[in-house]
PDB file of C-alpha atoms in Angstrom:
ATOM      1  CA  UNK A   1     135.370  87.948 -80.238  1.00 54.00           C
ATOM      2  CA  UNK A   2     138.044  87.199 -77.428  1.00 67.00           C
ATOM      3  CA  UNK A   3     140.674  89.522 -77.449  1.00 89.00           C
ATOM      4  CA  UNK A   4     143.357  86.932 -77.145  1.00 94.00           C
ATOM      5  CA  UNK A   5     142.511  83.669 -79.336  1.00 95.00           C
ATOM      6  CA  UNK A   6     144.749  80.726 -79.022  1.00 96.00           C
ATOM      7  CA  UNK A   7     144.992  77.828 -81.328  1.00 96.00           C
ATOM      8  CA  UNK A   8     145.074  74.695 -81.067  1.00 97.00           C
ATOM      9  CA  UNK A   9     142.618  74.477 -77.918  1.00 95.00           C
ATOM     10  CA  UNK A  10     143.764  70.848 -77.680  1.00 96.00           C
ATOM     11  CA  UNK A  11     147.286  69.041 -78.743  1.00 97.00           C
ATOM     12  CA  UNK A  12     148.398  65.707 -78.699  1.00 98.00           C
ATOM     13  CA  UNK A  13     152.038  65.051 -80.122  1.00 97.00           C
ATOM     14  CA  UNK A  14     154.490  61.936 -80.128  1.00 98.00           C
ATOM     15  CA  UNK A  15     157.514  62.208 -77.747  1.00 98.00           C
ATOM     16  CA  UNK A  16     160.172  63.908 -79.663  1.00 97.00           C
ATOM     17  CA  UNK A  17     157.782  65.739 -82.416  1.00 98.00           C
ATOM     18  CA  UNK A  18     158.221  69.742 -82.689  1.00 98.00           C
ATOM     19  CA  UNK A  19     155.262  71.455 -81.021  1.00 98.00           C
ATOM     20  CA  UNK A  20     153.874  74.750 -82.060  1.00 98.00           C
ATOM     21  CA  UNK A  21     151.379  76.348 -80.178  1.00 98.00           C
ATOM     22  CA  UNK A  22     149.447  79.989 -81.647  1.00 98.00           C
ATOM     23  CA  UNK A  23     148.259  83.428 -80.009  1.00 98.00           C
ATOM     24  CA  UNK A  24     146.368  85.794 -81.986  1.00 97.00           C
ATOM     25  CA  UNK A  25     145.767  89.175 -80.174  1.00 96.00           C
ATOM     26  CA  UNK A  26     143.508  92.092 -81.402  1.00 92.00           C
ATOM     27  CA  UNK A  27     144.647  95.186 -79.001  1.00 84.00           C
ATOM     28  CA  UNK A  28     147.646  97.111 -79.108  1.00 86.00           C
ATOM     29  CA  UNK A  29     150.293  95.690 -76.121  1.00 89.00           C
ATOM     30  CA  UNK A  30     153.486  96.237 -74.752  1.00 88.00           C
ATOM     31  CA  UNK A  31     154.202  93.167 -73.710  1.00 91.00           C
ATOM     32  CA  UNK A  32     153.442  89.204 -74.305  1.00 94.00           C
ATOM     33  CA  UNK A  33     153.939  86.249 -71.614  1.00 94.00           C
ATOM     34  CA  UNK A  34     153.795  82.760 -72.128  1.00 96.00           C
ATOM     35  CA  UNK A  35     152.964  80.833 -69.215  1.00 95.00           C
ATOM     36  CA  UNK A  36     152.878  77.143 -68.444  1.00 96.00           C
ATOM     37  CA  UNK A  37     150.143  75.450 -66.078  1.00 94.00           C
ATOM     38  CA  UNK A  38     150.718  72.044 -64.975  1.00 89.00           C
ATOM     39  CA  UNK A  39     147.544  69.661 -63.614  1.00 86.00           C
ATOM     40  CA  UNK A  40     148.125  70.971 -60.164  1.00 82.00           C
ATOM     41  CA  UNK A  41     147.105  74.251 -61.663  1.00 85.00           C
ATOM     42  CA  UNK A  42     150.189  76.207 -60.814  1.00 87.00           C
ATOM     43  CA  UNK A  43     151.423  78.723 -63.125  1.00 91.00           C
ATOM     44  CA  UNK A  44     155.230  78.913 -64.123  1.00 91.00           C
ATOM     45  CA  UNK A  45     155.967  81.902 -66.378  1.00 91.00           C
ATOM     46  CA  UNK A  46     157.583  81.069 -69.458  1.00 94.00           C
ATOM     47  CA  UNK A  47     158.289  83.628 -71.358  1.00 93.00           C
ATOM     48  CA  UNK A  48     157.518  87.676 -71.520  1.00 92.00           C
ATOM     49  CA  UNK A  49     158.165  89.283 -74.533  1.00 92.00           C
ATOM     50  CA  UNK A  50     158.026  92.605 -76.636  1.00 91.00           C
ATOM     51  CA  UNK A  51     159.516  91.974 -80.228  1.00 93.00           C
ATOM     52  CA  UNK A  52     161.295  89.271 -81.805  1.00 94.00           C
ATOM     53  CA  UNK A  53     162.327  86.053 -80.072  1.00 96.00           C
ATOM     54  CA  UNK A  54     163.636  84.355 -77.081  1.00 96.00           C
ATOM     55  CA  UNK A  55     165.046  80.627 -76.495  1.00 97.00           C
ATOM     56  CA  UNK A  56     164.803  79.022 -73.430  1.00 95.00           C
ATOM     57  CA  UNK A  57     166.127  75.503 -73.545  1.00 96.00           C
ATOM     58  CA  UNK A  58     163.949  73.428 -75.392  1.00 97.00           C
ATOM     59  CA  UNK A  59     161.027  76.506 -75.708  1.00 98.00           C
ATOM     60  CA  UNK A  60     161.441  79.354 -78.397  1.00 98.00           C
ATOM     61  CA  UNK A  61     158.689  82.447 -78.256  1.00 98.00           C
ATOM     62  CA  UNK A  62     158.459  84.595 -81.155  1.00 98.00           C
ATOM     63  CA  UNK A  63     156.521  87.471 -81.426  1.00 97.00           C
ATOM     64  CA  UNK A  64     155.325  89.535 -84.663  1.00 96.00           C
ATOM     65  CA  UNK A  65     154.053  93.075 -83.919  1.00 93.00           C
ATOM     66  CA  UNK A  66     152.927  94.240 -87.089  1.00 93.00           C
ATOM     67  CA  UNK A  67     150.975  91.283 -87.442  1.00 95.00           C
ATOM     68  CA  UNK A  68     149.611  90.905 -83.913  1.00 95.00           C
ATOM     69  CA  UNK A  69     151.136  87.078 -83.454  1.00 97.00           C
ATOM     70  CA  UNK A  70     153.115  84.916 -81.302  1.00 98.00           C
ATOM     71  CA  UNK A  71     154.153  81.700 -81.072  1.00 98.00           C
ATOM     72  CA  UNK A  72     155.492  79.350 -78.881  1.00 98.00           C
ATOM     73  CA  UNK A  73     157.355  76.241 -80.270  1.00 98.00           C
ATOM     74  CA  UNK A  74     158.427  73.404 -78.135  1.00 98.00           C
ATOM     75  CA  UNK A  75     161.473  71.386 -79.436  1.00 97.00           C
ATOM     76  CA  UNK A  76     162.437  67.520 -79.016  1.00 97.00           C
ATOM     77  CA  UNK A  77     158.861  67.612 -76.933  1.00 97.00           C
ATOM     78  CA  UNK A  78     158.981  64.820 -74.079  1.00 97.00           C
ATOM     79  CA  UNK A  79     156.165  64.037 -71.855  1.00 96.00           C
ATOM     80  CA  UNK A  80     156.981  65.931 -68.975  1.00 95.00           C
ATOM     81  CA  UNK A  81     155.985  69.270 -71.083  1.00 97.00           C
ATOM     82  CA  UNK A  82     152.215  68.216 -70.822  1.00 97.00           C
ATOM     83  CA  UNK A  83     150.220  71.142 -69.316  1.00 97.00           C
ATOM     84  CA  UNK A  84     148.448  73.653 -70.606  1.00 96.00           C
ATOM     85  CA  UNK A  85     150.106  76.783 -72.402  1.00 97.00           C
ATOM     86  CA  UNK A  86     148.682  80.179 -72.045  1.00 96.00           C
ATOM     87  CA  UNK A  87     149.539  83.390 -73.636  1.00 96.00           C
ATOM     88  CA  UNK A  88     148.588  86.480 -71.677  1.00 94.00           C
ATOM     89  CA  UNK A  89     148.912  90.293 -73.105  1.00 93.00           C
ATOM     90  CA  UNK A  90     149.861  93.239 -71.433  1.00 90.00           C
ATOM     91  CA  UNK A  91     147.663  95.940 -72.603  1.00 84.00           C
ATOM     92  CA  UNK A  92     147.059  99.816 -72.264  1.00 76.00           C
ATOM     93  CA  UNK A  93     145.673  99.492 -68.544  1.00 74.00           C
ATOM     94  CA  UNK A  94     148.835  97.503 -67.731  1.00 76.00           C
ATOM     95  CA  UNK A  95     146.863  94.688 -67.238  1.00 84.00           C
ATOM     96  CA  UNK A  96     146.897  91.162 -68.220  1.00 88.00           C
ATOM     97  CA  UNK A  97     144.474  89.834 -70.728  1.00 91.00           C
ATOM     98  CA  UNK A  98     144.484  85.756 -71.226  1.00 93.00           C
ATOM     99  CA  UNK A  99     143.737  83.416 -73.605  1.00 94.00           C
ATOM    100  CA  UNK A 100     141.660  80.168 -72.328  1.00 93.00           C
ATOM    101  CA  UNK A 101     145.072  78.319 -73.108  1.00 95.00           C
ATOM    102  CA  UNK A 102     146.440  75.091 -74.799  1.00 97.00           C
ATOM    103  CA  UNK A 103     146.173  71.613 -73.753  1.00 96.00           C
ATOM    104  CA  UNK A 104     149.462  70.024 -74.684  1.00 97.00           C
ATOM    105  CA  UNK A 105     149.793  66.043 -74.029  1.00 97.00           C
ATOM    106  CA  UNK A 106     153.236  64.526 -75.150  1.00 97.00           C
ATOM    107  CA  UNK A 107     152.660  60.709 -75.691  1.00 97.00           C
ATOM    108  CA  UNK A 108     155.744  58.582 -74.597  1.00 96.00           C
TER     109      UNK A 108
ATOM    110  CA  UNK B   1     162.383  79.409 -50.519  1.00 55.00           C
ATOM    111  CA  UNK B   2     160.978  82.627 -51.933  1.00 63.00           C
ATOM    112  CA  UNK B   3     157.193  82.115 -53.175  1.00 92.00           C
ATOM    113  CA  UNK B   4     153.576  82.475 -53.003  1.00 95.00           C
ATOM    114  CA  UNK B   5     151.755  80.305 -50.846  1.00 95.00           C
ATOM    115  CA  UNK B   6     147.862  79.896 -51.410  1.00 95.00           C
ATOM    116  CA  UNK B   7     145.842  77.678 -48.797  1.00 90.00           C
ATOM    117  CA  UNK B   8     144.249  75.643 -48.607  1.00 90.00           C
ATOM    118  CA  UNK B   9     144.375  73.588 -52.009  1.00 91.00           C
ATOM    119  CA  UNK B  10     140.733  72.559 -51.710  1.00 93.00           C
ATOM    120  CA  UNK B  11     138.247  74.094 -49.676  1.00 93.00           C
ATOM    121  CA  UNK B  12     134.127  73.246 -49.451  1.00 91.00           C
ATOM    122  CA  UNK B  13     131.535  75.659 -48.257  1.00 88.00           C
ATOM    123  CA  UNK B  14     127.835  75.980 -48.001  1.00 88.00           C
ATOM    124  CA  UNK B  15     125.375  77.573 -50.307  1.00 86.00           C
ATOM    125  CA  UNK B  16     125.109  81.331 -48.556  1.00 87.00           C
ATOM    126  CA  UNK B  17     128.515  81.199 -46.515  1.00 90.00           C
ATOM    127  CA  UNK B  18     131.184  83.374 -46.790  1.00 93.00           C
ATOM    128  CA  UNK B  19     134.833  81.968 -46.902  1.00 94.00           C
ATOM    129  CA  UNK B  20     138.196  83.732 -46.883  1.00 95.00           C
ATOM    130  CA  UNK B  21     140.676  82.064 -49.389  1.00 96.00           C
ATOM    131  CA  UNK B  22     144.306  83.115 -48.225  1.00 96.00           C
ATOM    132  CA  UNK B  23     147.725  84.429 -50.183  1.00 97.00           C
ATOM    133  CA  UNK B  24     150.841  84.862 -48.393  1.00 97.00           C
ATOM    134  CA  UNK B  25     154.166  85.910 -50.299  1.00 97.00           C
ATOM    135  CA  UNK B  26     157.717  86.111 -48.845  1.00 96.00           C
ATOM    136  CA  UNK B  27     158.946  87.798 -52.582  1.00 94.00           C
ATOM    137  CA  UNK B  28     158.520  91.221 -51.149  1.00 94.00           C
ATOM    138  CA  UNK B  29     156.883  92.175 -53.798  1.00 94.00           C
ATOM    139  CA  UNK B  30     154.386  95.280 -54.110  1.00 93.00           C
ATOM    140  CA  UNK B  31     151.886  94.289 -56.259  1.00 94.00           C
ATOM    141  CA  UNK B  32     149.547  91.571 -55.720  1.00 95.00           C
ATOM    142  CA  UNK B  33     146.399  89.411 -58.023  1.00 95.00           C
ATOM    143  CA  UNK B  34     143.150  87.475 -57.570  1.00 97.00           C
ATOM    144  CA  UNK B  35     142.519  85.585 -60.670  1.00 96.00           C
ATOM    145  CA  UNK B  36     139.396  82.920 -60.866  1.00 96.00           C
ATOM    146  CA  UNK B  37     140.050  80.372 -63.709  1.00 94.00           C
ATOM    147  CA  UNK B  38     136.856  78.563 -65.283  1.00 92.00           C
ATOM    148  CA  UNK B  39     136.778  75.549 -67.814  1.00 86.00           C
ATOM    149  CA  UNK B  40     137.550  76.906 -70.953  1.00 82.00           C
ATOM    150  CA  UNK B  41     137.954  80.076 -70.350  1.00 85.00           C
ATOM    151  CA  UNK B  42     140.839  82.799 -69.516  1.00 88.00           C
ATOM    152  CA  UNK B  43     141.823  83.719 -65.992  1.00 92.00           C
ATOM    153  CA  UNK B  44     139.686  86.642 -64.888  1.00 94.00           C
ATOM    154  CA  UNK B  45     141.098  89.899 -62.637  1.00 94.00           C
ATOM    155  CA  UNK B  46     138.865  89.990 -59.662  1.00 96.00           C
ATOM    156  CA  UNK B  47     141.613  92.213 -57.357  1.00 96.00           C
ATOM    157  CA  UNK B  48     143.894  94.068 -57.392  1.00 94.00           C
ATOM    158  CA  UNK B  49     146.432  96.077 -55.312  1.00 95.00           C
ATOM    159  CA  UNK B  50     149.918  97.927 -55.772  1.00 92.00           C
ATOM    160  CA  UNK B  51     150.923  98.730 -52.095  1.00 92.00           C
ATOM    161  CA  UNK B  52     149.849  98.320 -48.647  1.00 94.00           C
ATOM    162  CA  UNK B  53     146.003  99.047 -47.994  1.00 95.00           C
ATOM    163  CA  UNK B  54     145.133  99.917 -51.670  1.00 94.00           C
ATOM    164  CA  UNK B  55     143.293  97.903 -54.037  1.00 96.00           C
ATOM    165  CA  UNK B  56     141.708  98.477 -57.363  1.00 94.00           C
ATOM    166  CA  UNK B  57     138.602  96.118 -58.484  1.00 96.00           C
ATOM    167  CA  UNK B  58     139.270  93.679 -61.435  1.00 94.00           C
ATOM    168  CA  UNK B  59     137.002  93.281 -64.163  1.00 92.00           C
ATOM    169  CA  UNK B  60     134.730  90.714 -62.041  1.00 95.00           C
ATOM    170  CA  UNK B  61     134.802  92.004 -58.371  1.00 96.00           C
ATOM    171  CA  UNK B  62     131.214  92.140 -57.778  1.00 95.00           C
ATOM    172  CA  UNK B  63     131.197  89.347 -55.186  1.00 95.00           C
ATOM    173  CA  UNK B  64     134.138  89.541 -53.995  1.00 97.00           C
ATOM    174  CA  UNK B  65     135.905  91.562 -50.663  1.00 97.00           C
ATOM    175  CA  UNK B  66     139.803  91.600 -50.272  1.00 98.00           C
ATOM    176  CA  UNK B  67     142.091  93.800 -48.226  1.00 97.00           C
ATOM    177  CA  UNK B  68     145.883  94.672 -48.020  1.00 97.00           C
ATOM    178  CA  UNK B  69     146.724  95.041 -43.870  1.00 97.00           C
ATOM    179  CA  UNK B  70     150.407  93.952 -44.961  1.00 97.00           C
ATOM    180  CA  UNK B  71     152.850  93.800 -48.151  1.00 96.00           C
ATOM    181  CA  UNK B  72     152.916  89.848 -47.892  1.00 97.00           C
ATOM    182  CA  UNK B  73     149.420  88.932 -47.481  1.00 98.00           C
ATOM    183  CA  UNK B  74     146.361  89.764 -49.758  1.00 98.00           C
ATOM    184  CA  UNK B  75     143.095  87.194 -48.731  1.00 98.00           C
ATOM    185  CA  UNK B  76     139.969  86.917 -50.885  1.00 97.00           C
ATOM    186  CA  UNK B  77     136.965  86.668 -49.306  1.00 97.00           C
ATOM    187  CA  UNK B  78     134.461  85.185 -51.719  1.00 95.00           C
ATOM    188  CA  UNK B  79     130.796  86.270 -50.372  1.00 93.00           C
ATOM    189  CA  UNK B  80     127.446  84.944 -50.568  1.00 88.00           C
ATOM    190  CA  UNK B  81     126.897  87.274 -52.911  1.00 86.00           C
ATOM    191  CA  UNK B  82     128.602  85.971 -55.586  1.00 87.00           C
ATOM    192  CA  UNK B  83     126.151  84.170 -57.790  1.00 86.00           C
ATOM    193  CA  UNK B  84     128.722  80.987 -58.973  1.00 90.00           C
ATOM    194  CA  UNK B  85     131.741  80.820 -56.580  1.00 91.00           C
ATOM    195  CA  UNK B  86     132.961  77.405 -57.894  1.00 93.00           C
ATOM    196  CA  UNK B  87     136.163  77.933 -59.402  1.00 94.00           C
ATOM    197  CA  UNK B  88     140.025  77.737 -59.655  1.00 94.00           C
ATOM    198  CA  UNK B  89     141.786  80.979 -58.123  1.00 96.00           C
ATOM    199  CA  UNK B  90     144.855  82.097 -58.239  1.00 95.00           C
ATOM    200  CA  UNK B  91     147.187  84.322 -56.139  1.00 95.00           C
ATOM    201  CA  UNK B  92     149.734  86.288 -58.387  1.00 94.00           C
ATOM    202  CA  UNK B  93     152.143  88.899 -57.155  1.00 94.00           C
ATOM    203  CA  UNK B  94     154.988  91.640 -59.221  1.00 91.00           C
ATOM    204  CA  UNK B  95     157.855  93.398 -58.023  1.00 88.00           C
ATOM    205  CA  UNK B  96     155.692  96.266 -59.093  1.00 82.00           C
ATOM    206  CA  UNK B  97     152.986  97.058 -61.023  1.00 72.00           C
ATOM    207  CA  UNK B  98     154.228  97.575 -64.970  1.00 75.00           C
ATOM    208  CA  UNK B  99     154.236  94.546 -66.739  1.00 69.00           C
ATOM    209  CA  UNK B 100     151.965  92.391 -65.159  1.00 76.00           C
ATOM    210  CA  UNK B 101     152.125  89.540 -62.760  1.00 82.00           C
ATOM    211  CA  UNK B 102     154.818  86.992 -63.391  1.00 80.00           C
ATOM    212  CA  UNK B 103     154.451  84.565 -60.430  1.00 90.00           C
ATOM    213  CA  UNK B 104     151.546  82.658 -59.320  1.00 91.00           C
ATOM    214  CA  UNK B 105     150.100  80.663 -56.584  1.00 92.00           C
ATOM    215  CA  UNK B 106     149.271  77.174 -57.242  1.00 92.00           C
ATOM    216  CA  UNK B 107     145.850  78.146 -57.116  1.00 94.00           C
ATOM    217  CA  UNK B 108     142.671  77.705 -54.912  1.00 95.00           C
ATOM    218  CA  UNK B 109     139.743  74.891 -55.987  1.00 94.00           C
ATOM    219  CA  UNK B 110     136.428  76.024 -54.515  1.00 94.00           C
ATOM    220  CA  UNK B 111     133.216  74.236 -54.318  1.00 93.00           C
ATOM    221  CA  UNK B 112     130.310  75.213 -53.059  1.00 87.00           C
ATOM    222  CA  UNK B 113     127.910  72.668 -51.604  1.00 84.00           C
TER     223      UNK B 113
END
């Protein structure tokens, strides 16, 4: 079992529908990052986050502890936010664990 | 512009060749990555290193050389004796070395012939 699981692998929305994307971890962390990679394959980091929630524009990240969760919700979605979302976790070695990511297309 | 600059984008080698992929930051920061991306799958730590001429194998270095000569530049040499080079890799860097790395390269596409 992966120690990071994301869900859905694949994700195909209407311009303007709310997006929600899943991470499931199974360590303890210290730390969670959302990261966006667009067909070029560069990586823009999104998000990093501990406990509870953060808003950046049009993205919200929430994180439950207890429950080993995070999610990463995409508002208003438009089709410049197709790429594919991956959530990473920081773990004991201070090290960055990834899921295999999300493949988000936003239909115009 | 600050950044991380991987080169080239594409790069072709022969079966049994060695070739030298190369990451060169201007972020001045410490700690630098080598991550190989396959289909489907998570990025993977090959490298390592928190300051000048140190470096700590990943969980897949067998394969794989690097070396840290200066703070801004951390190359990957990907040897013959890695059994599947083809792959996406990616350059990452941190301030320091808690928390991660939070920038990244735009990545690396290897094929071998």
């Amino acid at each position: 079992k992966n120690e990071v699981e994301q869900s859905p692998q694949n994700l195909t929305a209407q311009e303007g529908e709310f997006i929600t994307i899943n991470c499931s971890y199974s360590v303890g962390i210290s730390a969670l990052h959302w990261l966006q990679q667009h067909p070029g394959g560069g990586i823009v980091s999104l998000f990093m986050l501990s406990s509870g929630k953060k808003k950046h524009g049009r993205l919200i990240a929430t994180i439950n502890i207890q429950e080993k969760h995070s999610s990463l919700h995409i508002t208003a979605s438009h089709p410049r936010d197709s790429a594919v979302y991956i959530c990473a976790v920081l773990g004991s070695a201070r090290q960055l664990t990834f899921g295999s990511g999300t493949q988000l297309t936003v239909l115009p | 512009d600050g950044g991380i600059t991987q080169s080239p984008k594409y790069l072709f080698r022969k079966e049994g060749q060695n070739v030298t992929l190369s990451c060169e930051q201007n972020l001045n920061h410490d700690a630098m990555y080598w991550y190989r991306q396959d289909p489907g799958q998570g990025l993977r730590l090959i490298y390592y290193s928190q300051i000048v001429n140190d470096f700590q194998k990943g969980d897949i270095a067998e394969g794989y050389s690097v070396s840290r000569e200066k703070k801004e530049s951390f190359p990957l040499t990907v040897t013959s004796a890695q059994k599947n080079p083809t792959a996406f890799y990616l350059c990452a860097t941190n301030p320091d070395s808690s928390g991660g790395p939070q920038h990244f390269g735009d990545g690396t596409r290897l094929s071998i012939l």
